[in-house]
Coordinates of C-alpha atoms in Angstrom, one line a residue:
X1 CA 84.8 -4.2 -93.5
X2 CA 86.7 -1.4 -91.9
X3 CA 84.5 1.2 -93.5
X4 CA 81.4 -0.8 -92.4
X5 CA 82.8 -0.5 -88.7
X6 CA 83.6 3.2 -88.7
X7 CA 80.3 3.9 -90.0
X8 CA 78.9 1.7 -87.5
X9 CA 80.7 3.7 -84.8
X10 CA 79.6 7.0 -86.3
X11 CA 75.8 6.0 -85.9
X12 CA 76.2 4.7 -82.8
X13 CA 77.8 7.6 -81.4
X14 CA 75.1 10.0 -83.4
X15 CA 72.3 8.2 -82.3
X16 CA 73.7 8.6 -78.7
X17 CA 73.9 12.0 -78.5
X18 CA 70.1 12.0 -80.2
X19 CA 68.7 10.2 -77.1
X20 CA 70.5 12.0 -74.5
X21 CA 69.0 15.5 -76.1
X22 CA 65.3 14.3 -76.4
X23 CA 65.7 12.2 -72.9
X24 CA 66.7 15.5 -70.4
X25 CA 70.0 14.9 -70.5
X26 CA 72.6 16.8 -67.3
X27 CA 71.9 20.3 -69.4
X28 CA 68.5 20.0 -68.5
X29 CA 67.9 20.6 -64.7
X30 CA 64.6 19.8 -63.3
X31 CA 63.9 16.8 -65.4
X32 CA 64.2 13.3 -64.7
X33 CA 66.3 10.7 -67.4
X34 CA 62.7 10.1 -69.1
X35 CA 62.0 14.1 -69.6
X36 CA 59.2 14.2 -66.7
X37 CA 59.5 17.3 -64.8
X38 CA 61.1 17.0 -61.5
X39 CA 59.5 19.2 -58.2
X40 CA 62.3 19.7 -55.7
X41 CA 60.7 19.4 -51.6
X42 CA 61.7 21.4 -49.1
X43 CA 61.1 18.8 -46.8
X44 CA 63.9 16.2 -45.4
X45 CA 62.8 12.9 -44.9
X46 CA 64.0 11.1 -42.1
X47 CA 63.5 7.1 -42.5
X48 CA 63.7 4.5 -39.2
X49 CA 63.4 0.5 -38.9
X50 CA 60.3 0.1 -36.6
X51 CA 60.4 -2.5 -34.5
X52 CA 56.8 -3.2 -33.2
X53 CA 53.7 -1.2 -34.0
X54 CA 50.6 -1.4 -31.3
X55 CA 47.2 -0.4 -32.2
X56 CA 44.6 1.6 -29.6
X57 CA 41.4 3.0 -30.8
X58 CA 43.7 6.7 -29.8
X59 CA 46.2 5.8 -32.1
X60 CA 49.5 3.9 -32.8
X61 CA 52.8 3.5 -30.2
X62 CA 56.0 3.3 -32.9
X63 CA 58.8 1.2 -31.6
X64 CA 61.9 2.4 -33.6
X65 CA 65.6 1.4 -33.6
X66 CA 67.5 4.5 -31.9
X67 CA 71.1 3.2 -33.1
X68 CA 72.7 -0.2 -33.5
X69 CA 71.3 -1.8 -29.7
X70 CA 68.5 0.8 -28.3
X71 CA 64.8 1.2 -29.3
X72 CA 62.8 4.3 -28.9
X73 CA 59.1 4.7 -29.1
X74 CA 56.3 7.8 -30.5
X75 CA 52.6 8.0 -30.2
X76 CA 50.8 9.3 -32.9
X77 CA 46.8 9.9 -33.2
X78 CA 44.5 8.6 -35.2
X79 CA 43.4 11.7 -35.8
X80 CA 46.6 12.3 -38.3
X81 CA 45.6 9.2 -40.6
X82 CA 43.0 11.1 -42.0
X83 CA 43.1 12.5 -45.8
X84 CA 45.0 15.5 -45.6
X85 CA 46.0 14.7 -42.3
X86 CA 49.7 14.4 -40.1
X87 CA 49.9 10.6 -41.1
X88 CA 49.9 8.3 -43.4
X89 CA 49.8 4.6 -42.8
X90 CA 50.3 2.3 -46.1
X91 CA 50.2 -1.8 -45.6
X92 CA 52.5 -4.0 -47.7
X93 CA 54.4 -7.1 -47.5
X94 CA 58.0 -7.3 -47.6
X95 CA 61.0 -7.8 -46.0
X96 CA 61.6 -4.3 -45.5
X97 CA 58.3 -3.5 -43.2
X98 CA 57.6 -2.0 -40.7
X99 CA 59.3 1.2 -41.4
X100 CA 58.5 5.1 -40.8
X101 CA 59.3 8.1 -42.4
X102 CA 59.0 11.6 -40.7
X103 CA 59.5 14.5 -42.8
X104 CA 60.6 17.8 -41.7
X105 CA 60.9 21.2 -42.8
X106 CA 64.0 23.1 -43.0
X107 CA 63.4 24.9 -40.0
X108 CA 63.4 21.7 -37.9
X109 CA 59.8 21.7 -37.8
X110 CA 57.6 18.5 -37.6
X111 CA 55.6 18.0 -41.4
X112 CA 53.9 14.7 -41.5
X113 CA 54.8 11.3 -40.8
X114 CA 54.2 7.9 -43.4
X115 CA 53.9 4.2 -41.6
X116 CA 54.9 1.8 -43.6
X117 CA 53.5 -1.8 -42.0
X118 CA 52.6 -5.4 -42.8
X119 CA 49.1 -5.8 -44.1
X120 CA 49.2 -8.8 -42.0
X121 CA 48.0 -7.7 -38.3
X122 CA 48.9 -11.0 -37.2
X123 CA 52.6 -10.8 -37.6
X124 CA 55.0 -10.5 -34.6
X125 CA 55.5 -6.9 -35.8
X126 CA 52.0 -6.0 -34.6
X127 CA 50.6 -5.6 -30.8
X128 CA 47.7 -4.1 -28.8
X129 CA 47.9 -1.6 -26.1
X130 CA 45.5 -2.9 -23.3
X131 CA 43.9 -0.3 -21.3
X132 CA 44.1 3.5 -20.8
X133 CA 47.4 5.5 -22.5
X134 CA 46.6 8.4 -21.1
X135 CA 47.8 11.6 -22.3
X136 CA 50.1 10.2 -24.6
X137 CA 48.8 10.6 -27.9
X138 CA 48.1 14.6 -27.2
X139 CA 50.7 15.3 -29.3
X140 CA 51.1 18.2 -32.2
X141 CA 54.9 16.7 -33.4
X142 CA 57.2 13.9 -33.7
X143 CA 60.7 14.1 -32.3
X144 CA 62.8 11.5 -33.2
X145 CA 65.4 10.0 -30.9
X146 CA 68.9 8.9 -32.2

């Protein structure tokens, strides 16, 4: 019985060290636990709780937390939701929608932008803008408020 139990011990640890070396294991940078290759961004993604979302035919007004008690709000164009565009808006269901993510680059610089909202237009979360905005979705960037 004792022999069957170090010899148990002995293949578990063997086999062990077999899966870590065929699964990418810590010596192997740049590849994830499963031995897929792993492409580092140079991008930083910045990720707010939206509040409200409201549609115009221009675009989309962003109402964002800005800290624990505050809100904060961005246009952004239609114009970016295009396929290679600015923006990217992807519908879901969840408790975690509406939420944005803005990427920038490491130079502060404004990259593109990814709305995530309820596929639901009907939900509180969602509004209209009546009438003329303006100027206000004439804008190249997003700059986030905190």
């Amino acid at each position: 019985m004792k022999r069957f139990l170090i010899i148990l011990i002995a293949v578990c640890v063997a086999a062990g060290a077999f899966a870590q070396g065929t699964t990418g294991g810590s010596g192997d940078a740049g590849r994830d636990k499963v031995g897929n290759a792993v492409m580092e961004s140079d991008l930083y993604p910045v990720r707010v709780d939206v509040s409200r979302v409201y549609s115009h035919a221009q675009g989309y007004r962003v109402v964002y937390r800005k800290g624990a008690t505050s809100f904060a709000e961005v246009y952004i164009p239609v114009e970016w939701f295009v396929a290679g565009g600015k923006g990217v808006l992807l519908r879901g269901t969840g408790p975690q929608y509406p939420y944005m993510v803005v990427y920038y680059r490491p130079d502060g610089s404004f990259s593109h932008v990814k709305l995530f909202v309820l596929a639901n237009m009907r939900d509180a979360s969602w509004g209209v803008i009546e009438g003329d905005p303006g100027d206000r979705f004439k804008v190249d960037t997003i700059k986030l408020e905190f």
